[in-house]
PDB file of C-alpha atoms in Angstrom:
ATOM      1  CA  MET B  25       0.000   0.000   0.000  1.00 53.00           C
ATOM      2  CA  ARG B  26       2.853   2.314   0.935  1.00 53.00           C
ATOM      3  CA  PHE B  27       4.648   1.426  -2.348  1.00 51.00           C
ATOM      4  CA  THR B  28       1.494   2.247  -4.375  1.00 54.00           C
ATOM      5  CA  SER B  29       1.178   5.636  -2.661  1.00 57.00           C
ATOM      6  CA  LYS B  30       4.817   6.411  -3.438  1.00 55.00           C
ATOM      7  CA  ILE B  31       4.347   5.551  -7.128  1.00 56.00           C
ATOM      8  CA  PHE B  32       1.212   7.762  -7.274  1.00 54.00           C
ATOM      9  CA  TYR B  33       3.103  10.659  -5.673  1.00 57.00           C
ATOM     10  CA  ILE B  34       6.044  10.407  -8.094  1.00 56.00           C
ATOM     11  CA  THR B  35       3.735  10.157 -11.123  1.00 56.00           C
ATOM     12  CA  THR B  36       1.731  13.213 -10.000  1.00 56.00           C
ATOM     13  CA  MET B  37       4.858  15.318  -9.486  1.00 53.00           C
ATOM     14  CA  PHE B  38       6.159  14.291 -12.907  1.00 50.00           C
ATOM     15  CA  LEU B  39       2.951  15.397 -14.578  1.00 49.00           C
ATOM     16  CA  ILE B  40       2.997  18.736 -12.737  1.00 51.00           C
ATOM     17  CA  VAL B  41       6.576  19.431 -13.848  1.00 50.00           C
ATOM     18  CA  VAL B  42       5.778  18.544 -17.468  1.00 48.00           C
ATOM     19  CA  SER B  43       2.619  20.699 -17.355  1.00 51.00           C
ATOM     20  CA  CYS B  44       4.552  23.681 -15.956  1.00 49.00           C
ATOM     21  CA  GLU B  45       7.084  23.413 -18.760  1.00 50.00           C
ATOM     22  CA  ASP B  46       4.280  23.559 -21.327  1.00 49.00           C
ATOM     23  CA  PHE B  47       2.424  26.391 -19.544  1.00 47.00           C
ATOM     24  CA  SER B  48       2.533  29.668 -21.490  1.00 53.00           C
ATOM     25  CA  THR B  49       3.528  32.767 -19.524  1.00 53.00           C
ATOM     26  CA  ASP B  50       2.698  35.133 -22.381  1.00 56.00           C
ATOM     27  CA  LEU B  51       0.113  37.616 -21.062  1.00 57.00           C
ATOM     28  CA  GLU B  52      -0.370  39.318 -24.434  1.00 62.00           C
ATOM     29  CA  VAL B  53      -3.206  37.061 -25.530  1.00 63.00           C
ATOM     30  CA  GLU B  54      -5.876  38.422 -27.874  1.00 64.00           C
ATOM     31  CA  ASN B  55      -9.308  38.436 -26.250  1.00 61.00           C
ATOM     32  CA  LEU B  56     -11.612  37.538 -29.118  1.00 60.00           C
ATOM     33  CA  ASN B  57     -14.654  38.306 -26.953  1.00 61.00           C
ATOM     34  CA  ASP B  58     -13.546  41.931 -26.571  1.00 56.00           C
ATOM     35  CA  PRO B  59     -12.760  43.236 -30.075  1.00 55.00           C
ATOM     36  CA  ASN B  60     -10.841  46.485 -30.484  1.00 55.00           C
ATOM     37  CA  ASP B  61     -11.999  49.600 -32.332  1.00 57.00           C
ATOM     38  CA  GLU B  62     -10.431  48.525 -35.622  1.00 59.00           C
ATOM     39  CA  ILE B  63     -12.392  45.251 -35.587  1.00 56.00           C
ATOM     40  CA  LEU B  64     -15.624  46.980 -34.610  1.00 58.00           C
ATOM     41  CA  ALA B  65     -15.143  49.571 -37.348  1.00 60.00           C
ATOM     42  CA  SER B  66     -14.904  46.902 -40.031  1.00 65.00           C
ATOM     43  CA  ASN B  67     -18.231  45.152 -39.382  1.00 81.00           C
ATOM     44  CA  SER B  68     -20.545  46.893 -41.837  1.00 87.00           C
ATOM     45  CA  THR B  69     -23.642  44.929 -40.810  1.00 92.00           C
ATOM     46  CA  ALA B  70     -23.287  45.783 -37.119  1.00 94.00           C
ATOM     47  CA  LEU B  71     -22.468  49.413 -37.870  1.00 96.00           C
ATOM     48  CA  GLU B  72     -25.476  49.851 -40.150  1.00 95.00           C
ATOM     49  CA  ALA B  73     -27.642  48.490 -37.316  1.00 95.00           C
ATOM     50  CA  SER B  74     -26.051  51.028 -34.942  1.00 96.00           C
ATOM     51  CA  ALA B  75     -26.617  53.837 -37.449  1.00 97.00           C
ATOM     52  CA  ALA B  76     -30.341  53.072 -37.435  1.00 96.00           C
ATOM     53  CA  THR B  77     -30.491  53.857 -33.695  1.00 97.00           C
ATOM     54  CA  ILE B  78     -28.545  57.151 -33.535  1.00 98.00           C
ATOM     55  CA  ILE B  79     -31.452  59.612 -33.910  1.00 97.00           C
ATOM     56  CA  HIS B  80     -33.819  57.379 -31.954  1.00 96.00           C
ATOM     57  CA  ASN B  81     -31.409  57.137 -29.008  1.00 97.00           C
ATOM     58  CA  TRP B  82     -30.883  60.910 -29.032  1.00 96.00           C
ATOM     59  CA  TYR B  83     -34.621  61.564 -29.061  1.00 94.00           C
ATOM     60  CA  MET B  84     -35.509  59.024 -26.385  1.00 93.00           C
ATOM     61  CA  THR B  85     -32.705  60.218 -24.092  1.00 94.00           C
ATOM     62  CA  THR B  86     -33.816  63.841 -24.265  1.00 92.00           C
ATOM     63  CA  HIS B  87     -37.434  62.856 -23.549  1.00 89.00           C
ATOM     64  CA  ASP B  88     -36.839  60.079 -21.033  1.00 89.00           C
ATOM     65  CA  PHE B  89     -38.276  60.545 -17.542  1.00 86.00           C
ATOM     66  CA  GLY B  90     -34.996  59.400 -15.973  1.00 86.00           C
ATOM     67  CA  THR B  91     -33.055  62.348 -17.433  1.00 89.00           C
ATOM     68  CA  PRO B  92     -33.183  66.159 -16.870  1.00 91.00           C
ATOM     69  CA  GLY B  93     -36.217  66.828 -19.102  1.00 89.00           C
ATOM     70  CA  ALA B  94     -38.872  66.895 -16.374  1.00 90.00           C
ATOM     71  CA  SER B  95     -36.794  68.887 -13.910  1.00 90.00           C
ATOM     72  CA  LEU B  96     -35.896  71.431 -16.594  1.00 90.00           C
ATOM     73  CA  ALA B  97     -39.582  71.798 -17.490  1.00 90.00           C
ATOM     74  CA  THR B  98     -40.480  72.648 -13.893  1.00 91.00           C
ATOM     75  CA  MET B  99     -37.419  74.874 -13.477  1.00 90.00           C
ATOM     76  CA  ALA B 100     -38.423  76.841 -16.599  1.00 90.00           C
ATOM     77  CA  ASP B 101     -42.001  77.224 -15.293  1.00 90.00           C
ATOM     78  CA  ILE B 102     -43.438  75.293 -18.217  1.00 89.00           C
ATOM     79  CA  SER B 103     -44.862  72.729 -15.795  1.00 90.00           C
ATOM     80  CA  SER B 104     -45.573  72.519 -12.091  1.00 89.00           C
ATOM     81  CA  CYS B 105     -44.904  69.439  -9.997  1.00 88.00           C
ATOM     82  CA  SER B 106     -44.201  69.240  -6.281  1.00 86.00           C
ATOM     83  CA  TRP B 107     -42.871  65.669  -6.368  1.00 89.00           C
ATOM     84  CA  ALA B 108     -39.167  65.221  -5.614  1.00 88.00           C
ATOM     85  CA  THR B 109     -38.775  62.581  -8.336  1.00 88.00           C
ATOM     86  CA  VAL B 110     -35.973  63.282 -10.865  1.00 89.00           C
ATOM     87  CA  GLY B 111     -35.214  66.541  -9.084  1.00 89.00           C
ATOM     88  CA  MET B 112     -38.421  68.313 -10.121  1.00 90.00           C
ATOM     89  CA  ARG B 113     -39.039  69.936  -6.745  1.00 89.00           C
ATOM     90  CA  ASP B 114     -35.372  70.658  -6.052  1.00 90.00           C
ATOM     91  CA  MET B 115     -34.771  72.262  -9.434  1.00 89.00           C
ATOM     92  CA  SER B 116     -37.940  74.374  -9.447  1.00 89.00           C
ATOM     93  CA  SER B 117     -37.860  75.672  -5.875  1.00 89.00           C
ATOM     94  CA  GLU B 118     -37.736  79.441  -5.472  1.00 89.00           C
ATOM     95  CA  PRO B 119     -35.489  81.101  -4.506  1.00 91.00           C
ATOM     96  CA  ARG B 120     -33.254  78.888  -6.632  1.00 86.00           C
ATOM     97  CA  ALA B 121     -31.067  76.370  -4.824  1.00 85.00           C
ATOM     98  CA  ALA B 122     -27.734  75.124  -6.153  1.00 87.00           C
ATOM     99  CA  PHE B 123     -27.832  71.695  -7.761  1.00 87.00           C
ATOM    100  CA  ASN B 124     -26.807  68.958  -5.348  1.00 88.00           C
ATOM    101  CA  ASN B 125     -23.740  67.554  -7.093  1.00 85.00           C
ATOM    102  CA  SER B 126     -22.757  65.022  -4.425  1.00 85.00           C
ATOM    103  CA  SER B 127     -22.648  61.284  -5.105  1.00 84.00           C
ATOM    104  CA  SER B 128     -25.098  60.765  -2.233  1.00 87.00           C
ATOM    105  CA  TYR B 129     -27.851  62.846  -3.858  1.00 88.00           C
ATOM    106  CA  ASN B 130     -30.858  60.548  -4.184  1.00 86.00           C
ATOM    107  CA  GLN B 131     -31.776  61.929  -7.627  1.00 87.00           C
ATOM    108  CA  GLN B 132     -28.317  61.665  -9.174  1.00 81.00           C
ATOM    109  CA  GLY B 133     -29.747  59.321 -11.818  1.00 82.00           C
ATOM    110  CA  LEU B 134     -31.203  62.304 -13.656  1.00 85.00           C
ATOM    111  CA  THR B 135     -27.694  63.361 -14.721  1.00 90.00           C
ATOM    112  CA  ASN B 136     -25.976  59.935 -14.638  1.00 91.00           C
ATOM    113  CA  ASN B 137     -28.456  58.353 -17.056  1.00 92.00           C
ATOM    114  CA  TYR B 138     -28.213  61.276 -19.459  1.00 95.00           C
ATOM    115  CA  PHE B 139     -24.399  61.322 -19.304  1.00 96.00           C
ATOM    116  CA  ASN B 140     -24.040  57.581 -19.940  1.00 96.00           C
ATOM    117  CA  ALA B 141     -26.639  57.515 -22.721  1.00 96.00           C
ATOM    118  CA  PHE B 142     -25.026  60.294 -24.735  1.00 98.00           C
ATOM    119  CA  TYR B 143     -21.519  58.904 -24.403  1.00 98.00           C
ATOM    120  CA  ALA B 144     -22.901  55.576 -25.658  1.00 97.00           C
ATOM    121  CA  ILE B 145     -24.312  57.419 -28.698  1.00 98.00           C
ATOM    122  CA  LEU B 146     -20.926  59.103 -29.181  1.00 98.00           C
ATOM    123  CA  SER B 147     -19.131  55.750 -29.047  1.00 97.00           C
ATOM    124  CA  ASP B 148     -21.389  54.306 -31.771  1.00 97.00           C
ATOM    125  CA  SER B 149     -21.029  57.445 -33.886  1.00 98.00           C
ATOM    126  CA  ASN B 150     -17.240  57.424 -33.591  1.00 97.00           C
ATOM    127  CA  ALA B 151     -17.121  53.778 -34.682  1.00 96.00           C
ATOM    128  CA  ILE B 152     -19.202  54.617 -37.772  1.00 97.00           C
ATOM    129  CA  ALA B 153     -16.994  57.608 -38.643  1.00 97.00           C
ATOM    130  CA  LEU B 154     -13.847  55.491 -38.170  1.00 96.00           C
ATOM    131  CA  ALA B 155     -15.258  52.834 -40.480  1.00 96.00           C
ATOM    132  CA  ILE B 156     -15.709  55.475 -43.187  1.00 96.00           C
ATOM    133  CA  GLU B 157     -12.073  56.524 -42.761  1.00 95.00           C
ATOM    134  CA  ASN B 158     -11.041  52.871 -43.060  1.00 94.00           C
ATOM    135  CA  ASN B 159     -13.039  52.499 -46.294  1.00 95.00           C
ATOM    136  CA  THR B 160     -15.376  49.886 -44.834  1.00 95.00           C
ATOM    137  CA  ASP B 161     -17.777  48.662 -47.505  1.00 94.00           C
ATOM    138  CA  PHE B 162     -21.234  50.164 -46.931  1.00 95.00           C
ATOM    139  CA  GLU B 163     -24.254  50.084 -49.220  1.00 95.00           C
ATOM    140  CA  ASP B 164     -24.559  53.899 -48.885  1.00 97.00           C
ATOM    141  CA  PRO B 165     -21.260  55.373 -47.586  1.00 97.00           C
ATOM    142  CA  ALA B 166     -22.477  58.988 -47.672  1.00 98.00           C
ATOM    143  CA  GLN B 167     -25.513  58.116 -45.573  1.00 98.00           C
ATOM    144  CA  MET B 168     -23.306  56.370 -43.013  1.00 98.00           C
ATOM    145  CA  GLU B 169     -20.798  59.212 -42.915  1.00 98.00           C
ATOM    146  CA  MET B 170     -23.586  61.742 -42.419  1.00 98.00           C
ATOM    147  CA  ILE B 171     -25.193  59.811 -39.552  1.00 98.00           C
ATOM    148  CA  GLY B 172     -21.811  59.330 -37.870  1.00 98.00           C
ATOM    149  CA  LYS B 173     -21.128  63.076 -37.918  1.00 98.00           C
ATOM    150  CA  LEU B 174     -24.694  63.878 -36.851  1.00 98.00           C
ATOM    151  CA  GLY B 175     -24.376  61.471 -33.921  1.00 98.00           C
ATOM    152  CA  GLN B 176     -21.152  63.158 -32.827  1.00 98.00           C
ATOM    153  CA  ALA B 177     -22.848  66.556 -33.029  1.00 98.00           C
ATOM    154  CA  LEU B 178     -25.934  65.500 -31.095  1.00 98.00           C
ATOM    155  CA  SER B 179     -24.070  63.688 -28.329  1.00 98.00           C
ATOM    156  CA  ILE B 180     -21.459  66.383 -27.652  1.00 98.00           C
ATOM    157  CA  GLY B 181     -23.945  69.227 -28.220  1.00 98.00           C
ATOM    158  CA  TYR B 182     -26.573  67.886 -25.856  1.00 98.00           C
ATOM    159  CA  LEU B 183     -23.953  67.098 -23.207  1.00 98.00           C
ATOM    160  CA  ALA B 184     -22.819  70.727 -23.469  1.00 98.00           C
ATOM    161  CA  LEU B 185     -26.386  71.917 -22.862  1.00 97.00           C
ATOM    162  CA  ILE B 186     -26.452  70.217 -19.454  1.00 95.00           C
ATOM    163  CA  PHE B 187     -22.878  69.920 -18.182  1.00 96.00           C
ATOM    164  CA  ASP B 188     -20.260  72.615 -17.656  1.00 95.00           C
ATOM    165  CA  LYS B 189     -17.450  70.240 -18.727  1.00 97.00           C
ATOM    166  CA  VAL B 190     -17.476  67.716 -21.570  1.00 98.00           C
ATOM    167  CA  TRP B 191     -14.913  65.102 -22.664  1.00 98.00           C
ATOM    168  CA  LEU B 192     -14.406  65.243 -26.434  1.00 98.00           C
ATOM    169  CA  SER B 193     -13.648  62.392 -28.797  1.00 97.00           C
ATOM    170  CA  ASP B 194     -14.265  61.444 -32.406  1.00 97.00           C
ATOM    171  CA  GLU B 195     -13.069  58.850 -34.906  1.00 96.00           C
ATOM    172  CA  ASN B 196      -9.471  59.912 -34.217  1.00 95.00           C
ATOM    173  CA  GLY B 197      -9.748  59.126 -30.509  1.00 96.00           C
ATOM    174  CA  VAL B 198      -9.837  61.224 -27.359  1.00 96.00           C
ATOM    175  CA  ILE B 199      -9.252  64.937 -27.955  1.00 96.00           C
ATOM    176  CA  GLY B 200      -7.124  66.729 -25.364  1.00 94.00           C
ATOM    177  CA  ASP B 201      -5.991  65.639 -21.933  1.00 92.00           C
ATOM    178  CA  ASP B 202      -9.033  66.870 -20.021  1.00 95.00           C
ATOM    179  CA  ALA B 203     -12.646  67.902 -20.355  1.00 97.00           C
ATOM    180  CA  VAL B 204     -13.391  71.254 -22.005  1.00 98.00           C
ATOM    181  CA  ASP B 205     -15.991  73.824 -21.007  1.00 97.00           C
ATOM    182  CA  TYR B 206     -19.476  73.758 -22.521  1.00 97.00           C
ATOM    183  CA  LYS B 207     -18.766  76.625 -24.939  1.00 97.00           C
ATOM    184  CA  GLU B 208     -15.790  74.848 -26.517  1.00 98.00           C
ATOM    185  CA  ALA B 209     -17.772  71.598 -26.553  1.00 98.00           C
ATOM    186  CA  MET B 210     -20.615  73.277 -28.443  1.00 98.00           C
ATOM    187  CA  THR B 211     -18.174  74.737 -30.961  1.00 98.00           C
ATOM    188  CA  PHE B 212     -16.910  71.195 -31.550  1.00 98.00           C
ATOM    189  CA  ALA B 213     -20.469  69.849 -31.871  1.00 98.00           C
ATOM    190  CA  LEU B 214     -21.529  72.514 -34.365  1.00 98.00           C
ATOM    191  CA  GLY B 215     -18.439  71.762 -36.462  1.00 98.00           C
ATOM    192  CA  LYS B 216     -19.550  68.124 -36.669  1.00 98.00           C
ATOM    193  CA  LEU B 217     -23.109  69.211 -37.463  1.00 98.00           C
ATOM    194  CA  ASP B 218     -21.887  71.406 -40.319  1.00 98.00           C
ATOM    195  CA  GLU B 219     -19.938  68.423 -41.679  1.00 98.00           C
ATOM    196  CA  ALA B 220     -23.106  66.304 -41.551  1.00 98.00           C
ATOM    197  CA  ILE B 221     -25.049  69.035 -43.387  1.00 98.00           C
ATOM    198  CA  ARG B 222     -22.368  69.341 -46.093  1.00 98.00           C
ATOM    199  CA  ILE B 223     -22.282  65.563 -46.638  1.00 98.00           C
ATOM    200  CA  ALA B 224     -26.081  65.345 -46.819  1.00 98.00           C
ATOM    201  CA  GLN B 225     -26.315  68.279 -49.220  1.00 98.00           C
ATOM    202  CA  ALA B 226     -23.521  67.139 -51.536  1.00 98.00           C
ATOM    203  CA  ASN B 227     -24.838  63.580 -51.794  1.00 98.00           C
ATOM    204  CA  ASP B 228     -28.608  64.126 -51.607  1.00 97.00           C
ATOM    205  CA  VAL B 229     -28.668  61.885 -48.522  1.00 98.00           C
ATOM    206  CA  SER B 230     -31.923  60.511 -47.158  1.00 97.00           C
ATOM    207  CA  ILE B 231     -32.563  58.058 -44.336  1.00 97.00           C
ATOM    208  CA  PRO B 232     -35.199  55.344 -43.802  1.00 95.00           C
ATOM    209  CA  ASP B 233     -38.495  56.113 -42.102  1.00 92.00           C
ATOM    210  CA  ALA B 234     -37.514  53.833 -39.230  1.00 91.00           C
ATOM    211  CA  TRP B 235     -34.578  56.121 -38.466  1.00 95.00           C
ATOM    212  CA  LEU B 236     -36.770  59.251 -38.377  1.00 92.00           C
ATOM    213  CA  PRO B 237     -40.505  58.520 -38.670  1.00 89.00           C
ATOM    214  CA  GLY B 238     -43.153  60.460 -40.564  1.00 82.00           C
ATOM    215  CA  GLY B 239     -41.302  60.987 -43.828  1.00 82.00           C
ATOM    216  CA  ALA B 240     -38.831  63.356 -42.155  1.00 86.00           C
ATOM    217  CA  GLY B 241     -35.888  61.354 -43.466  1.00 92.00           C
ATOM    218  CA  ASN B 242     -36.257  62.555 -47.064  1.00 94.00           C
ATOM    219  CA  SER B 243     -33.280  64.622 -48.213  1.00 95.00           C
ATOM    220  CA  THR B 244     -35.020  68.018 -48.097  1.00 95.00           C
ATOM    221  CA  THR B 245     -36.586  67.651 -44.646  1.00 94.00           C
ATOM    222  CA  LEU B 246     -33.464  65.993 -43.215  1.00 96.00           C
ATOM    223  CA  LEU B 247     -31.360  69.024 -44.151  1.00 97.00           C
ATOM    224  CA  GLN B 248     -33.946  71.366 -42.643  1.00 97.00           C
ATOM    225  CA  PHE B 249     -34.076  69.228 -39.507  1.00 95.00           C
ATOM    226  CA  MET B 250     -30.295  69.420 -39.020  1.00 97.00           C
ATOM    227  CA  ASN B 251     -30.200  73.176 -39.613  1.00 98.00           C
ATOM    228  CA  SER B 252     -32.953  73.701 -37.047  1.00 97.00           C
ATOM    229  CA  LEU B 253     -30.951  71.616 -34.580  1.00 97.00           C
ATOM    230  CA  GLY B 254     -28.000  73.961 -35.107  1.00 98.00           C
ATOM    231  CA  ALA B 255     -30.087  77.026 -34.267  1.00 98.00           C
ATOM    232  CA  ARG B 256     -31.545  75.310 -31.217  1.00 96.00           C
ATOM    233  CA  MET B 257     -28.175  74.217 -29.843  1.00 98.00           C
ATOM    234  CA  ILE B 258     -26.590  77.665 -30.205  1.00 98.00           C
ATOM    235  CA  VAL B 259     -29.471  79.545 -28.568  1.00 97.00           C
ATOM    236  CA  ASN B 260     -29.855  77.094 -25.679  1.00 96.00           C
ATOM    237  CA  ASN B 261     -26.154  76.871 -24.813  1.00 97.00           C
ATOM    238  CA  VAL B 262     -25.993  80.071 -22.768  1.00 95.00           C
ATOM    239  CA  ARG B 263     -26.140  80.318 -18.986  1.00 92.00           C
ATOM    240  CA  ASN B 264     -27.040  83.966 -18.378  1.00 92.00           C
ATOM    241  CA  SER B 265     -28.242  87.172 -20.040  1.00 92.00           C
ATOM    242  CA  SER B 266     -24.745  88.498 -20.779  1.00 94.00           C
ATOM    243  CA  GLN B 267     -23.893  85.318 -22.685  1.00 94.00           C
ATOM    244  CA  LYS B 268     -27.198  85.604 -24.525  1.00 94.00           C
ATOM    245  CA  ALA B 269     -26.121  89.009 -25.798  1.00 93.00           C
ATOM    246  CA  GLN B 270     -22.957  87.430 -27.237  1.00 94.00           C
ATOM    247  CA  ILE B 271     -24.745  84.795 -29.326  1.00 96.00           C
ATOM    248  CA  ASP B 272     -23.736  84.766 -32.991  1.00 96.00           C
ATOM    249  CA  TRP B 273     -27.206  85.677 -34.221  1.00 97.00           C
ATOM    250  CA  ASN B 274     -26.108  85.745 -37.866  1.00 97.00           C
ATOM    251  CA  ARG B 275     -25.187  82.079 -37.579  1.00 97.00           C
ATOM    252  CA  VAL B 276     -28.497  81.362 -35.868  1.00 98.00           C
ATOM    253  CA  LEU B 277     -30.317  83.188 -38.676  1.00 98.00           C
ATOM    254  CA  ASN B 278     -28.444  81.186 -41.311  1.00 98.00           C
ATOM    255  CA  TYR B 279     -29.429  77.902 -39.655  1.00 98.00           C
ATOM    256  CA  THR B 280     -33.007  79.135 -39.244  1.00 97.00           C
ATOM    257  CA  ASN B 281     -33.368  80.284 -42.863  1.00 98.00           C
ATOM    258  CA  ASN B 282     -32.282  76.812 -43.951  1.00 98.00           C
ATOM    259  CA  GLY B 283     -34.308  75.074 -41.255  1.00 97.00           C
ATOM    260  CA  LEU B 284     -37.820  73.761 -40.890  1.00 94.00           C
ATOM    261  CA  ALA B 285     -40.612  76.074 -41.966  1.00 91.00           C
ATOM    262  CA  ILE B 286     -43.416  73.816 -40.744  1.00 85.00           C
ATOM    263  CA  ASP B 287     -44.434  72.405 -37.389  1.00 83.00           C
ATOM    264  CA  PHE B 288     -42.294  69.334 -36.954  1.00 79.00           C
ATOM    265  CA  GLU B 289     -43.176  66.349 -34.832  1.00 79.00           C
ATOM    266  CA  ILE B 290     -41.816  62.828 -34.915  1.00 81.00           C
ATOM    267  CA  TYR B 291     -44.561  60.248 -35.451  1.00 82.00           C
ATOM    268  CA  MET B 292     -44.855  58.098 -32.352  1.00 83.00           C
ATOM    269  CA  ASP B 293     -46.113  54.557 -31.968  1.00 84.00           C
ATOM    270  CA  ASP B 294     -45.923  54.497 -28.133  1.00 83.00           C
ATOM    271  CA  VAL B 295     -43.754  51.377 -28.393  1.00 87.00           C
ATOM    272  CA  ILE B 296     -40.453  52.372 -29.997  1.00 89.00           C
ATOM    273  CA  TRP B 297     -40.978  56.132 -30.301  1.00 89.00           C
ATOM    274  CA  TYR B 298     -42.727  57.922 -27.456  1.00 85.00           C
ATOM    275  CA  ASP B 299     -42.460  61.129 -25.488  1.00 83.00           C
ATOM    276  CA  ALA B 300     -42.430  59.948 -21.887  1.00 80.00           C
ATOM    277  CA  THR B 301     -41.902  63.185 -19.973  1.00 83.00           C
ATOM    278  CA  PRO B 302     -44.484  65.633 -21.388  1.00 80.00           C
ATOM    279  CA  LEU B 303     -46.906  63.055 -22.770  1.00 77.00           C
ATOM    280  CA  PHE B 304     -47.243  60.910 -19.641  1.00 78.00           C
ATOM    281  CA  TYR B 305     -45.648  62.116 -16.436  1.00 82.00           C
ATOM    282  CA  LEU B 306     -46.113  65.880 -16.583  1.00 86.00           C
ATOM    283  CA  VAL B 307     -49.855  65.447 -17.137  1.00 85.00           C
ATOM    284  CA  TYR B 308     -50.350  62.309 -15.045  1.00 83.00           C
ATOM    285  CA  PRO B 309     -53.126  62.631 -12.390  1.00 86.00           C
ATOM    286  CA  GLY B 310     -51.570  63.756  -9.140  1.00 85.00           C
ATOM    287  CA  TRP B 311     -48.267  64.676 -10.801  1.00 86.00           C
ATOM    288  CA  GLY B 312     -47.494  67.444 -13.245  1.00 86.00           C
ATOM    289  CA  ARG B 313     -49.704  70.247 -14.466  1.00 87.00           C
ATOM    290  CA  VAL B 314     -49.360  73.248 -16.749  1.00 86.00           C
ATOM    291  CA  ASP B 315     -47.406  75.814 -14.761  1.00 84.00           C
ATOM    292  CA  MET B 316     -49.416  77.482 -12.004  1.00 75.00           C
TER     293      MET B 316
END
């Protein structure tokens, strides 16, 4: 019995030594489950699916109840609501109170959700723009390039509307060593928007109805839509009356003259496209009302 145990011990040790000799110590192993940007930017099918969501994700984020929309509506005296949910009471109290920026604030989701959603849109948009640079084969390259630039403009621009500091990036990677202020961020966003407008105009770009419902994706209305966005982002990116006086109104006028001349509303199916904040919660019994 003792002899058998000794043989077993020697055999086990031999196998361990042999296994250790064969064991690779190379830590630079490609993780195929975590592809890098170059791989992601070469998958045309996946990127075209992402492109279809860019405008939808922007719209739903700006109208989602878990983001600043409801609190901004009460703060601007468009609506009245005494509930503390998503900061509505805190943001609309008078005299005005400073925003509670601590990590312990129980309504921090209203900024966290918005922040994360728009940087996700930016990530998708950057991947699309990088794919164009890498000459990835798309059915409609101009359409993809336009939506990539538009996504960059919307994500950075709408972050600048809410936050004082914004981290910039595009298809070339992170820009700068630190976040920039909201004015510089908006300048960056408008530059991307102008690129999207130029691409759409030069190539007569249109997008499917699923990307922007109600026929708004035809080339004429799409250009008007983007120009109106430019005017909106410039005018809303000021923090006080002195900054309002410094707005480049000629640029606003140019966007406006090339913008929508009709009432514009995205067609909603209450399943994929819906307007949660004003349509439901700010008129819900016991919740919001027209400002009183």
